[in-house]
Amino acid sequence: AGIRKIFVEKPSTDSPAKTRKILKRYPDALVQVDYVERGHPVVLAIKDEMLKTGFKPKKFFHWRAHDVRAMVGKRVIHEDLKRMTIRDLVHDISEMDFLLKATTGVNLEKDSPEVIMSRMKSWQEKYGQQYPWQADVETDFTLRFSNGVEARIRGNADFDYRRYFVIYNDETAFFGNTLERKHLNITPVAAKIEGKENVKKLVRAAESGKLVTNEDFERSFTETNAIILDLSPHNPNALHVMIENLHTAKTKSD
């Protein structure tokens, strides 16, 4: 009773009907559902640079992977085995939604993208009886928004853990890696790449799936003359940032 503001972390509920029930129960409250990576310093730094330069994207590319083959071999039932790659789509789609809204005004609230390609394999489909699990081990989706922007999302559960995205057009690309230091010594980084050939090099490197360690990223940045963006103006604790945003909001649009 008397609740004015409600923060809900991903996902709000397991069905739209249940979410509507929450909204109906608190008609006067500000209800905010957020995903941690929207408030990540890498994502915010890229958004700031895009707005400063007037960047308009043509394509997104997202890569996610987490090697859990050893766990499958031991027949351990673990959350990571249940919805390995498809569950991460919520983060990728959230990043796309956030950055597309900032740069083009199009977002998922107003625009449902068309799924123009989707592929998925289970452990058994990829490896046979050696790994008899039905959870998805490999996913590949391409979405197309009404303004022509395409977003491709790839995921694998049998590669070393990595997570990054590239948003680009013919002349400019932004690279964002939101992983923390504990994963294979990969540190969060945001970078801007300019020039048609450099953009092509970066996209090829990202799509190859061979960007794994800091050294891989640094080599790619050197080859593409990347400009590393400053993350220091942004609070590294994304959840605190989003809760503070809700705390200071005066209206639903805020």
Coordinates of N, CA and C in Angstrom, one line a residue:
A1 N 0.8 -1.2 0.0 CA 0.0 0.0 0.0 C 0.9 1.2 0.0
G2 N 0.5 2.2 -0.8 CA 1.3 3.5 -0.9 C 2.6 3.4 -1.7
I3 N 2.8 2.2 -2.3 CA 4.1 2.1 -3.1 C 4.0 3.0 -4.3
R4 N 5.1 3.8 -4.4 CA 5.2 4.8 -5.5 C 6.1 4.3 -6.7
K5 N 7.1 3.6 -6.3 CA 8.1 3.2 -7.4 C 8.5 1.8 -7.1
I6 N 8.5 1.0 -8.3 CA 8.8 -0.4 -8.2 C 9.9 -0.7 -9.2
F7 N 11.0 -1.3 -8.8 CA 12.1 -1.7 -9.7 C 12.1 -3.2 -9.8
V8 N 12.0 -3.7 -11.0 CA 12.0 -5.1 -11.3 C 13.1 -5.5 -12.2
E9 N 14.0 -6.4 -11.7 CA 15.1 -6.8 -12.6 C 14.6 -7.9 -13.6
K10 N 15.4 -8.3 -14.5 CA 15.0 -9.2 -15.6 C 14.6 -10.5 -15.1
P11 N 13.7 -11.2 -15.8 CA 12.6 -10.6 -16.5 C 11.5 -10.2 -15.4
S12 N 10.5 -9.4 -15.8 CA 9.5 -9.0 -14.8 C 8.7 -10.2 -14.3
T13 N 8.2 -11.0 -15.2 CA 7.4 -12.2 -14.9 C 7.7 -13.2 -16.0
D14 N 7.0 -14.4 -15.9 CA 7.2 -15.4 -17.0 C 6.1 -15.3 -18.1
S15 N 5.2 -14.2 -18.0 CA 4.2 -14.1 -19.0 C 3.7 -12.6 -19.1
P16 N 3.4 -12.1 -20.2 CA 2.8 -10.8 -20.3 C 1.6 -10.6 -19.4
A17 N 0.8 -11.6 -19.3 CA -0.5 -11.5 -18.5 C -0.1 -11.2 -17.0
K18 N 0.9 -11.8 -16.5 CA 1.3 -11.6 -15.1 C 1.9 -10.2 -15.0
T19 N 2.6 -9.7 -16.0 CA 3.1 -8.3 -15.9 C 2.0 -7.3 -15.9
R20 N 1.0 -7.6 -16.7 CA -0.2 -6.7 -16.7 C -0.9 -6.7 -15.4
K21 N -0.9 -7.8 -14.7 CA -1.5 -7.9 -13.4 C -0.8 -7.0 -12.4
I22 N 0.6 -7.0 -12.5 CA 1.3 -6.1 -11.6 C 1.0 -4.6 -11.9
L23 N 1.0 -4.3 -13.2 CA 0.7 -2.9 -13.6 C -0.7 -2.5 -13.1
K24 N -1.7 -3.4 -13.2 CA -3.0 -3.1 -12.8 C -3.1 -2.9 -11.3
R25 N -2.3 -3.7 -10.6 CA -2.4 -3.6 -9.1 C -1.8 -2.3 -8.6
Y26 N -0.9 -1.7 -9.3 CA -0.2 -0.5 -8.9 C -0.4 0.6 -10.0
P27 N -1.6 1.0 -10.3 CA -1.8 1.9 -11.5 C -1.1 3.2 -11.4
D28 N -0.8 3.7 -10.2 CA -0.2 5.0 -10.0 C 1.3 5.0 -9.8
A29 N 1.8 3.8 -9.7 CA 3.3 3.6 -9.4 C 4.1 3.7 -10.7
L30 N 5.4 4.1 -10.5 CA 6.3 4.1 -11.6 C 6.9 2.7 -11.5
V31 N 6.7 1.8 -12.5 CA 7.3 0.5 -12.6 C 8.4 0.4 -13.6
Q32 N 9.5 0.1 -13.2 CA 10.7 0.0 -14.1 C 11.3 -1.4 -14.2
V33 N 11.3 -1.9 -15.4 CA 12.0 -3.2 -15.6 C 13.2 -2.9 -16.3
D34 N 14.4 -3.4 -15.8 CA 15.6 -3.0 -16.4 C 16.5 -4.3 -16.5
Y35 N 17.5 -4.2 -17.4 CA 18.4 -5.3 -17.6 C 19.8 -4.6 -17.3
V36 N 20.6 -5.3 -16.6 CA 21.8 -4.8 -16.0 C 22.7 -4.1 -17.1
E37 N 22.8 -4.7 -18.3 CA 23.7 -4.2 -19.3 C 23.3 -2.8 -19.9
R38 N 22.0 -2.5 -19.8 CA 21.6 -1.1 -20.2 C 22.4 -0.1 -19.5
G39 N 22.7 -0.3 -18.2 CA 23.4 0.6 -17.4 C 24.9 0.4 -17.3
H40 N 25.4 -0.5 -18.1 CA 26.8 -0.8 -18.1 C 27.6 0.4 -18.6
P41 N 28.8 0.7 -18.0 CA 29.6 1.9 -18.5 C 29.9 1.8 -20.0
V42 N 30.1 0.5 -20.5 CA 30.5 0.4 -21.9 C 29.3 0.8 -22.8
V43 N 28.1 0.3 -22.5 CA 26.9 0.7 -23.3 C 26.6 2.2 -23.2
L44 N 26.7 2.7 -22.0 CA 26.5 4.2 -21.8 C 27.5 5.0 -22.6
A45 N 28.8 4.6 -22.5 CA 29.8 5.4 -23.2 C 29.6 5.4 -24.7
I46 N 29.2 4.2 -25.3 CA 28.9 4.1 -26.7 C 27.7 4.9 -27.0
K47 N 26.6 4.9 -26.2 CA 25.4 5.7 -26.5 C 25.8 7.2 -26.5
D48 N 26.6 7.6 -25.5 CA 27.0 9.0 -25.5 C 27.8 9.4 -26.8
E49 N 28.7 8.6 -27.2 CA 29.5 8.9 -28.4 C 28.6 8.9 -29.7
M50 N 27.6 8.0 -29.7 CA 26.7 8.0 -30.9 C 25.9 9.2 -30.9
L51 N 25.4 9.7 -29.8 CA 24.6 10.9 -29.8 C 25.4 12.1 -30.2
K52 N 26.7 12.1 -29.7 CA 27.6 13.2 -30.0 C 27.9 13.3 -31.5
T53 N 28.0 12.2 -32.2 CA 28.4 12.2 -33.6 C 27.3 12.1 -34.5
G54 N 26.1 11.9 -34.1 CA 24.9 11.7 -35.0 C 24.9 10.4 -35.7
F55 N 25.6 9.4 -35.1 CA 25.7 8.1 -35.8 C 24.3 7.4 -36.0
K56 N 24.1 6.8 -37.2 CA 22.9 6.1 -37.5 C 23.3 4.7 -37.9
P57 N 22.9 3.6 -37.2 CA 23.3 2.3 -37.5 C 22.6 1.6 -38.7
K58 N 23.3 0.7 -39.3 CA 22.6 -0.2 -40.3 C 22.5 -1.6 -39.7
K59 N 23.5 -2.0 -38.9 CA 23.5 -3.4 -38.4 C 24.1 -3.5 -37.0
F60 N 23.6 -4.6 -36.3 CA 24.2 -5.0 -35.1 C 24.7 -6.4 -35.2
F61 N 25.8 -6.7 -34.5 CA 26.2 -8.1 -34.4 C 26.5 -8.4 -32.9
H62 N 25.9 -9.4 -32.4 CA 26.1 -9.8 -31.0 C 26.7 -11.2 -30.9
W63 N 27.7 -11.4 -30.1 CA 28.3 -12.7 -29.9 C 28.2 -13.1 -28.4
R64 N 27.7 -14.3 -28.1 CA 27.8 -14.8 -26.7 C 28.1 -16.2 -26.7
A65 N 29.0 -16.6 -25.7 CA 29.4 -18.0 -25.6 C 29.8 -18.3 -24.1
H66 N 29.6 -19.5 -23.8 CA 30.0 -20.0 -22.4 C 30.3 -21.5 -22.5
D67 N 31.5 -21.9 -22.4 CA 31.9 -23.3 -22.5 C 31.5 -24.1 -21.3
V68 N 30.5 -25.0 -21.5 CA 30.0 -25.8 -20.4 C 30.1 -27.3 -20.8
R69 N 30.9 -27.6 -21.8 CA 31.0 -29.0 -22.2 C 31.5 -30.0 -21.1
A70 N 32.4 -29.5 -20.2 CA 32.8 -30.3 -19.1 C 31.7 -30.7 -18.2
M71 N 30.8 -29.7 -18.0 CA 29.7 -29.9 -17.1 C 28.7 -30.9 -17.7
V72 N 28.5 -30.8 -19.0 CA 27.6 -31.8 -19.7 C 28.2 -33.2 -19.6
G73 N 29.5 -33.3 -19.8 CA 30.2 -34.6 -19.7 C 30.0 -35.3 -18.4
K74 N 29.9 -34.5 -17.3 CA 29.7 -35.0 -16.0 C 28.2 -35.3 -15.7
R75 N 27.4 -35.0 -16.6 CA 25.9 -35.1 -16.5 C 25.4 -34.4 -15.2
V76 N 25.9 -33.2 -15.1 CA 25.5 -32.3 -14.0 C 24.3 -31.5 -14.5
I77 N 23.2 -31.5 -13.8 CA 22.1 -30.7 -14.2 C 22.3 -29.3 -13.5
H78 N 22.5 -28.3 -14.3 CA 22.8 -27.0 -13.9 C 22.0 -26.0 -14.7
E79 N 21.8 -24.8 -14.1 CA 21.0 -23.8 -14.8 C 21.6 -23.5 -16.1
D80 N 23.0 -23.5 -16.2 CA 23.6 -23.1 -17.5 C 23.3 -24.1 -18.6
L81 N 22.9 -25.3 -18.3 CA 22.6 -26.3 -19.3 C 21.2 -26.3 -19.8
K82 N 20.3 -25.6 -19.0 CA 18.9 -25.6 -19.4 C 18.5 -24.7 -20.5
R83 N 19.1 -23.4 -20.5 CA 18.7 -22.5 -21.5 C 20.0 -21.7 -21.8
M84 N 21.0 -22.4 -22.4 CA 22.3 -21.8 -22.4 C 22.4 -20.5 -23.2
T85 N 22.1 -20.6 -24.4 CA 22.4 -19.4 -25.3 C 21.1 -18.6 -25.5
I86 N 20.0 -19.2 -25.6 CA 18.8 -18.5 -25.9 C 18.4 -17.6 -24.7
R87 N 18.8 -17.9 -23.5 CA 18.4 -17.1 -22.4 C 19.1 -15.8 -22.4
D88 N 20.3 -15.7 -23.1 CA 21.0 -14.5 -23.1 C 20.5 -13.5 -24.1
L89 N 19.5 -14.0 -24.9 CA 18.9 -13.1 -25.9 C 18.3 -11.8 -25.3
V90 N 17.8 -12.0 -24.0 CA 17.2 -10.9 -23.4 C 18.1 -9.7 -23.2
H91 N 19.4 -10.0 -22.9 CA 20.4 -9.0 -22.8 C 20.7 -8.3 -24.1
D92 N 20.9 -9.1 -25.2 CA 21.2 -8.6 -26.5 C 20.1 -7.7 -27.0
I93 N 18.9 -8.2 -26.9 CA 17.8 -7.5 -27.4 C 17.6 -6.2 -26.6
S94 N 17.9 -6.2 -25.3 CA 17.8 -5.0 -24.5 C 18.8 -4.0 -24.9
E95 N 20.0 -4.4 -25.2 CA 21.1 -3.5 -25.7 C 20.6 -2.8 -27.0
M96 N 20.1 -3.7 -27.9 CA 19.7 -3.2 -29.2 C 18.6 -2.2 -29.1
D97 N 17.6 -2.5 -28.2 CA 16.5 -1.6 -28.0 C 16.9 -0.3 -27.5
F98 N 17.8 -0.3 -26.5 CA 18.4 0.9 -25.9 C 19.1 1.8 -26.9
L99 N 20.0 1.2 -27.6 CA 20.9 2.0 -28.6 C 20.1 2.4 -29.8
L100 N 19.2 1.5 -30.3 CA 18.3 1.9 -31.4 C 17.5 3.1 -31.1
K101 N 16.9 3.1 -29.9 CA 16.0 4.2 -29.5 C 16.8 5.5 -29.4
A102 N 18.1 5.4 -28.9 CA 18.9 6.6 -28.8 C 19.3 7.2 -30.1
T103 N 19.5 6.3 -31.1 CA 20.1 6.8 -32.4 C 19.0 6.9 -33.5
T104 N 17.9 6.2 -33.4 CA 16.9 6.2 -34.5 C 15.5 6.5 -34.1
G105 N 15.3 6.5 -32.7 CA 14.0 6.7 -32.2 C 13.1 5.4 -32.3
V106 N 13.6 4.4 -33.0 CA 12.8 3.1 -33.1 C 13.2 2.2 -31.9
N107 N 12.2 1.7 -31.2 CA 12.4 0.8 -30.2 C 11.3 -0.3 -30.1
L108 N 11.5 -1.3 -29.2 CA 10.6 -2.4 -29.2 C 9.2 -2.0 -28.7
E109 N 9.1 -0.9 -28.0 CA 7.8 -0.4 -27.6 C 6.9 -0.1 -28.8
K110 N 7.5 0.3 -29.9 CA 6.8 0.8 -31.0 C 7.0 -0.1 -32.2
D111 N 8.0 -0.9 -32.2 CA 8.3 -1.7 -33.5 C 8.7 -3.1 -33.1
S112 N 8.0 -4.0 -33.7 CA 8.3 -5.4 -33.5 C 9.1 -5.9 -34.8
P113 N 10.4 -6.2 -34.6 CA 11.2 -6.6 -35.7 C 10.8 -8.0 -36.3
E114 N 11.0 -8.1 -37.6 CA 10.8 -9.4 -38.3 C 11.9 -10.3 -38.1
V115 N 11.7 -11.5 -37.8 CA 12.7 -12.5 -37.7 C 13.0 -13.1 -39.1
I116 N 14.1 -12.7 -39.7 CA 14.3 -13.1 -41.1 C 15.2 -14.3 -41.2
M117 N 15.8 -14.7 -40.1 CA 16.6 -16.0 -40.0 C 16.7 -16.5 -38.6
S118 N 16.5 -17.8 -38.4 CA 16.7 -18.3 -37.1 C 17.1 -19.8 -37.2
R119 N 18.2 -20.1 -36.5 CA 18.7 -21.5 -36.4 C 19.1 -21.8 -35.0
M120 N 18.8 -23.1 -34.6 CA 19.1 -23.5 -33.3 C 19.5 -25.0 -33.3
K121 N 20.5 -25.4 -32.6 CA 20.8 -26.8 -32.4 C 20.9 -27.1 -30.9
S122 N 20.4 -28.3 -30.6 CA 20.6 -28.8 -29.3 C 21.9 -29.6 -29.2
W123 N 22.3 -29.9 -27.9 CA 23.5 -30.7 -27.7 C 23.5 -32.0 -28.6
Q124 N 22.4 -32.7 -28.5 CA 22.2 -33.9 -29.2 C 22.3 -33.8 -30.7
E125 N 21.7 -32.7 -31.2 CA 21.8 -32.5 -32.7 C 23.2 -32.2 -33.1
K126 N 24.0 -31.6 -32.3 CA 25.3 -31.2 -32.7 C 26.3 -32.3 -32.4
Y127 N 26.1 -33.1 -31.3 CA 27.2 -34.1 -30.9 C 26.6 -35.5 -30.8
G128 N 25.4 -35.7 -31.0 CA 24.8 -37.1 -30.9 C 24.7 -37.5 -29.5
Q129 N 24.7 -38.8 -29.3 CA 24.5 -39.4 -28.0 C 25.5 -39.1 -26.9
Q130 N 26.7 -38.6 -27.4 CA 27.7 -38.2 -26.4 C 27.3 -37.2 -25.4
Y131 N 26.4 -36.2 -25.9 CA 25.8 -35.2 -25.1 C 24.3 -35.2 -25.3
P132 N 23.6 -36.1 -24.6 CA 22.2 -36.3 -24.9 C 21.3 -35.2 -24.2
W133 N 21.6 -34.0 -24.3 CA 20.8 -32.9 -23.7 C 20.1 -32.1 -24.8
Q134 N 18.9 -31.7 -24.5 CA 18.0 -31.0 -25.5 C 18.2 -29.5 -25.4
A135 N 18.9 -29.0 -24.4 CA 19.0 -27.5 -24.3 C 19.8 -27.0 -25.5
D136 N 19.6 -25.8 -25.8 CA 20.2 -25.3 -27.0 C 21.7 -25.0 -26.8
V137 N 22.5 -25.5 -27.7 CA 24.0 -25.3 -27.6 C 24.4 -24.3 -28.6
E138 N 23.6 -24.0 -29.7 CA 24.0 -23.1 -30.7 C 22.8 -22.4 -31.3
T139 N 22.9 -21.1 -31.3 CA 21.8 -20.3 -31.8 C 22.3 -19.2 -32.8
D140 N 21.5 -18.8 -33.7 CA 21.8 -17.8 -34.7 C 20.5 -17.2 -35.2
F141 N 20.3 -15.9 -34.8 CA 19.1 -15.2 -35.2 C 19.5 -13.9 -35.9
T142 N 18.6 -13.5 -36.9 CA 18.7 -12.2 -37.5 C 17.4 -11.5 -37.5
L143 N 17.3 -10.3 -37.0 CA 16.1 -9.6 -36.9 C 16.2 -8.3 -37.8
R144 N 15.1 -7.9 -38.3 CA 15.1 -6.7 -39.2 C 14.0 -5.8 -38.7
F145 N 14.4 -4.5 -38.3 CA 13.4 -3.5 -37.9 C 12.8 -2.8 -39.0
S146 N 11.8 -2.0 -38.8 CA 11.0 -1.3 -39.8 C 11.9 -0.3 -40.5
N147 N 12.9 0.2 -39.9 CA 13.8 1.3 -40.5 C 14.9 0.6 -41.2
G148 N 14.9 -0.7 -41.4 CA 15.9 -1.4 -42.2 C 17.1 -1.9 -41.4
V149 N 17.3 -1.5 -40.1 CA 18.4 -2.0 -39.3 C 18.2 -3.5 -39.0
E150 N 19.3 -4.2 -39.3 CA 19.4 -5.6 -39.0 C 20.2 -5.9 -37.8
A151 N 19.8 -6.9 -37.0 CA 20.5 -7.3 -35.9 C 20.7 -8.8 -35.9
R152 N 22.0 -9.2 -35.9 CA 22.3 -10.7 -35.8 C 22.8 -11.0 -34.4
I153 N 22.3 -12.1 -33.9 CA 22.7 -12.6 -32.6 C 23.2 -14.0 -32.7
R154 N 24.4 -14.3 -32.3 CA 24.9 -15.6 -32.3 C 25.3 -16.1 -30.9
G155 N 25.1 -17.4 -30.6 CA 25.5 -17.9 -29.3 C 25.9 -19.3 -29.4
N156 N 26.9 -19.7 -28.6 CA 27.4 -21.1 -28.5 C 27.7 -21.4 -27.1
A157 N 27.4 -22.7 -26.8 CA 27.7 -23.1 -25.4 C 29.0 -24.0 -25.4
D158 N 29.7 -24.0 -26.5 CA 30.9 -24.9 -26.5 C 32.1 -24.1 -27.0
F159 N 32.1 -22.8 -26.7 CA 33.3 -21.9 -26.9 C 33.7 -21.3 -25.6
D160 N 34.9 -20.8 -25.5 CA 35.3 -20.1 -24.3 C 34.4 -18.9 -24.0
Y161 N 34.2 -18.6 -22.8 CA 33.2 -17.5 -22.4 C 33.6 -16.2 -23.0
R162 N 32.7 -15.6 -23.7 CA 32.9 -14.2 -24.3 C 31.6 -13.6 -24.5
R163 N 31.6 -12.3 -24.6 CA 30.4 -11.5 -24.8 C 30.7 -10.2 -25.4
Y164 N 30.3 -9.8 -26.6 CA 30.6 -8.5 -27.1 C 29.6 -8.2 -28.2
F165 N 29.5 -6.9 -28.6 CA 28.6 -6.5 -29.7 C 29.3 -5.5 -30.5
V166 N 28.9 -5.4 -31.8 CA 29.3 -4.4 -32.7 C 28.1 -3.8 -33.4
I167 N 28.0 -2.5 -33.4 CA 26.9 -1.8 -34.0 C 27.6 -0.9 -35.1
Y168 N 27.1 -1.0 -36.3 CA 27.9 -0.3 -37.4 C 27.1 0.1 -38.6
N169 N 27.7 1.0 -39.4 CA 27.2 1.3 -40.7 C 28.4 1.2 -41.7
D170 N 28.3 1.8 -42.9 CA 29.4 1.6 -43.8 C 30.7 2.3 -43.4
E171 N 30.6 3.4 -42.6 CA 31.8 4.2 -42.3 C 32.3 4.1 -40.9
T172 N 31.4 3.7 -39.9 CA 31.7 3.8 -38.5 C 31.2 2.6 -37.8
A173 N 31.9 2.1 -36.8 CA 31.5 1.0 -36.0 C 31.8 1.3 -34.5
F174 N 31.0 0.7 -33.6 CA 31.3 0.8 -32.2 C 31.3 -0.6 -31.7
F175 N 32.4 -0.9 -30.9 CA 32.6 -2.2 -30.3 C 32.4 -2.1 -28.8
G176 N 31.6 -3.0 -28.3 CA 31.4 -3.0 -26.8 C 31.5 -4.4 -26.2
N177 N 32.4 -4.5 -25.3 CA 32.6 -5.8 -24.5 C 32.3 -5.5 -23.1
T178 N 31.3 -6.1 -22.6 CA 30.8 -5.8 -21.2 C 31.2 -6.9 -20.2
L179 N 32.1 -7.8 -20.6 CA 32.6 -8.8 -19.6 C 33.5 -8.2 -18.6
E180 N 33.5 -8.8 -17.4 CA 34.4 -8.3 -16.4 C 35.7 -9.0 -16.4
R181 N 36.7 -8.5 -15.6 CA 38.0 -9.0 -15.6 C 38.1 -10.5 -15.2
K182 N 37.2 -11.0 -14.4 CA 37.3 -12.4 -14.0 C 37.2 -13.5 -15.1
H183 N 36.6 -13.1 -16.2 CA 36.5 -14.0 -17.3 C 37.6 -13.9 -18.3
L184 N 38.6 -14.9 -18.2 CA 39.7 -15.0 -19.1 C 40.5 -13.6 -19.2
N185 N 40.5 -12.9 -18.1 CA 41.2 -11.7 -18.0 C 40.7 -10.7 -19.1
I186 N 39.4 -10.7 -19.4 CA 38.8 -9.8 -20.3 C 38.3 -8.6 -19.5
T187 N 38.7 -7.4 -19.9 CA 38.2 -6.2 -19.2 C 37.2 -5.5 -20.0
P188 N 36.2 -4.8 -19.4 CA 35.2 -4.1 -20.2 C 35.9 -3.0 -21.0
V189 N 35.4 -2.9 -22.3 CA 36.0 -1.9 -23.2 C 35.0 -1.5 -24.2
A190 N 35.0 -0.2 -24.5 CA 34.2 0.4 -25.6 C 35.2 1.1 -26.6
A191 N 34.9 0.9 -27.9 CA 35.8 1.4 -28.9 C 35.0 1.9 -30.1
K192 N 35.6 2.9 -30.8 CA 35.0 3.5 -32.0 C 36.0 3.2 -33.1
I193 N 35.5 2.7 -34.3 CA 36.3 2.4 -35.4 C 35.7 3.2 -36.6
E194 N 36.6 3.9 -37.4 CA 36.2 4.7 -38.5 C 36.9 4.2 -39.8
G195 N 36.2 4.4 -40.9 CA 36.7 4.0 -42.2 C 36.1 2.7 -42.7
K196 N 35.7 2.7 -44.0 CA 35.1 1.5 -44.5 C 35.9 0.2 -44.3
E197 N 37.1 0.2 -44.7 CA 38.0 -1.0 -44.6 C 38.1 -1.4 -43.1
N198 N 38.3 -0.5 -42.2 CA 38.5 -0.8 -40.8 C 37.2 -1.4 -40.2
V199 N 36.1 -0.9 -40.7 CA 34.8 -1.5 -40.2 C 34.7 -2.9 -40.7
K200 N 35.0 -3.2 -41.9 CA 34.9 -4.5 -42.5 C 35.9 -5.5 -41.7
K201 N 37.1 -5.0 -41.4 CA 38.0 -5.8 -40.6 C 37.4 -6.2 -39.2
L202 N 36.9 -5.2 -38.6 CA 36.3 -5.5 -37.3 C 35.1 -6.4 -37.3
V203 N 34.2 -6.3 -38.3 CA 33.1 -7.1 -38.4 C 33.5 -8.6 -38.7
R204 N 34.5 -8.7 -39.6 CA 35.0 -10.0 -39.9 C 35.6 -10.7 -38.7
A205 N 36.4 -9.9 -37.9 CA 37.0 -10.5 -36.7 C 35.9 -10.9 -35.7
A206 N 34.9 -10.1 -35.5 CA 33.8 -10.4 -34.6 C 33.0 -11.6 -35.0
E207 N 32.7 -11.7 -36.3 CA 31.9 -12.8 -36.8 C 32.7 -14.1 -36.8
S208 N 34.0 -14.1 -36.8 CA 34.8 -15.3 -36.8 C 34.7 -16.0 -35.4
G209 N 34.4 -15.2 -34.4 CA 34.3 -15.8 -33.1 C 35.7 -16.0 -32.4
K210 N 36.7 -15.4 -33.0 CA 38.1 -15.7 -32.5 C 38.5 -14.6 -31.6
L211 N 37.7 -13.6 -31.2 CA 38.1 -12.6 -30.3 C 37.7 -13.2 -28.9
V212 N 38.7 -13.5 -28.1 CA 38.5 -14.2 -26.9 C 39.2 -13.5 -25.7
T213 N 40.4 -13.1 -25.8 CA 41.2 -12.5 -24.7 C 41.4 -11.0 -25.0
N214 N 42.0 -10.4 -23.9 CA 42.4 -9.0 -24.1 C 43.4 -8.8 -25.3
E215 N 44.3 -9.8 -25.4 CA 45.3 -9.7 -26.5 C 44.6 -9.7 -27.9
D216 N 43.5 -10.6 -28.0 CA 42.8 -10.6 -29.3 C 42.2 -9.3 -29.6
F217 N 41.5 -8.7 -28.6 CA 40.8 -7.4 -28.8 C 41.8 -6.3 -29.1
E218 N 43.0 -6.3 -28.4 CA 44.0 -5.2 -28.6 C 44.5 -5.4 -30.0
R219 N 44.8 -6.6 -30.5 CA 45.3 -6.8 -31.8 C 44.3 -6.3 -32.8
S220 N 43.0 -6.6 -32.6 CA 42.0 -6.1 -33.6 C 41.9 -4.6 -33.6
F221 N 42.0 -4.0 -32.4 CA 41.9 -2.6 -32.3 C 43.1 -1.9 -33.0
T222 N 44.2 -2.5 -32.9 CA 45.4 -1.9 -33.5 C 45.3 -2.0 -35.0
E223 N 44.8 -3.1 -35.5 CA 44.6 -3.3 -37.0 C 43.5 -2.4 -37.6
T224 N 42.6 -1.9 -36.7 CA 41.5 -1.1 -37.2 C 41.6 0.3 -36.8
N225 N 42.7 0.7 -36.2 CA 42.9 2.1 -35.7 C 41.8 2.6 -34.8
A226 N 41.4 1.7 -33.9 CA 40.3 2.0 -33.0 C 40.6 3.1 -32.0
I227 N 39.6 3.8 -31.6 CA 39.7 4.8 -30.6 C 39.0 4.3 -29.4
I228 N 39.7 4.1 -28.3 CA 39.1 3.6 -27.0 C 38.3 4.7 -26.3
L229 N 37.1 4.4 -26.0 CA 36.3 5.4 -25.3 C 36.5 5.4 -23.8
D230 N 36.3 6.6 -23.2 CA 36.5 6.7 -21.8 C 35.3 6.3 -21.0
L231 N 35.5 5.3 -20.1 CA 34.4 4.8 -19.3 C 34.3 5.5 -18.0
S232 N 35.2 6.3 -17.6 CA 35.3 6.8 -16.2 C 34.1 7.7 -15.8
P233 N 33.4 8.4 -16.7 CA 32.3 9.2 -16.3 C 31.1 8.4 -15.8
H234 N 31.1 7.1 -16.0 CA 30.0 6.2 -15.7 C 30.2 5.4 -14.5
N235 N 29.2 5.3 -13.7 CA 29.3 4.4 -12.5 C 29.4 3.0 -12.9
P236 N 30.4 2.2 -12.4 CA 30.6 0.8 -12.8 C 29.5 -0.1 -12.3
N237 N 28.7 0.3 -11.3 CA 27.7 -0.5 -10.8 C 26.4 -0.2 -11.5
A238 N 26.1 -1.0 -12.6 CA 24.9 -0.7 -13.4 C 23.6 -0.8 -12.7
L239 N 23.5 -1.7 -11.7 CA 22.2 -1.8 -11.0 C 22.0 -0.6 -10.1
H240 N 23.0 -0.1 -9.5 CA 22.9 1.2 -8.7 C 22.4 2.3 -9.6
V241 N 23.0 2.4 -10.8 CA 22.7 3.5 -11.8 C 21.2 3.4 -12.1
M242 N 20.7 2.3 -12.4 CA 19.3 2.2 -12.8 C 18.3 2.4 -11.6
I243 N 18.7 1.9 -10.4 CA 17.8 2.2 -9.3 C 17.8 3.7 -9.0
E244 N 19.0 4.3 -9.1 CA 19.1 5.8 -8.9 C 18.2 6.5 -9.9
N245 N 18.2 6.1 -11.1 CA 17.4 6.7 -12.2 C 15.9 6.6 -11.8
L246 N 15.5 5.5 -11.3 CA 14.1 5.3 -10.9 C 13.8 6.2 -9.7
H247 N 14.8 6.2 -8.7 CA 14.6 7.0 -7.5 C 14.4 8.5 -7.8
T248 N 15.1 9.0 -8.8 CA 15.0 10.4 -9.1 C 13.9 10.7 -10.2
A249 N 13.3 9.7 -10.7 CA 12.3 9.9 -11.8 C 11.0 10.6 -11.2
K250 N 10.5 11.6 -11.9 CA 9.3 12.2 -11.5 C 8.0 11.8 -12.2
T251 N 8.3 11.3 -13.5 CA 7.1 10.8 -14.3 C 7.5 9.5 -14.9
K252 N 6.5 8.9 -15.6 CA 6.8 7.6 -16.3 C 7.8 7.8 -17.4
S253 N 7.7 8.9 -18.1 CA 8.6 9.2 -19.2 C 10.1 9.3 -18.7
D254 N 10.2 9.9 -17.5 CA 11.6 10.0 -16.9 C 12.1 8.6 -16.6

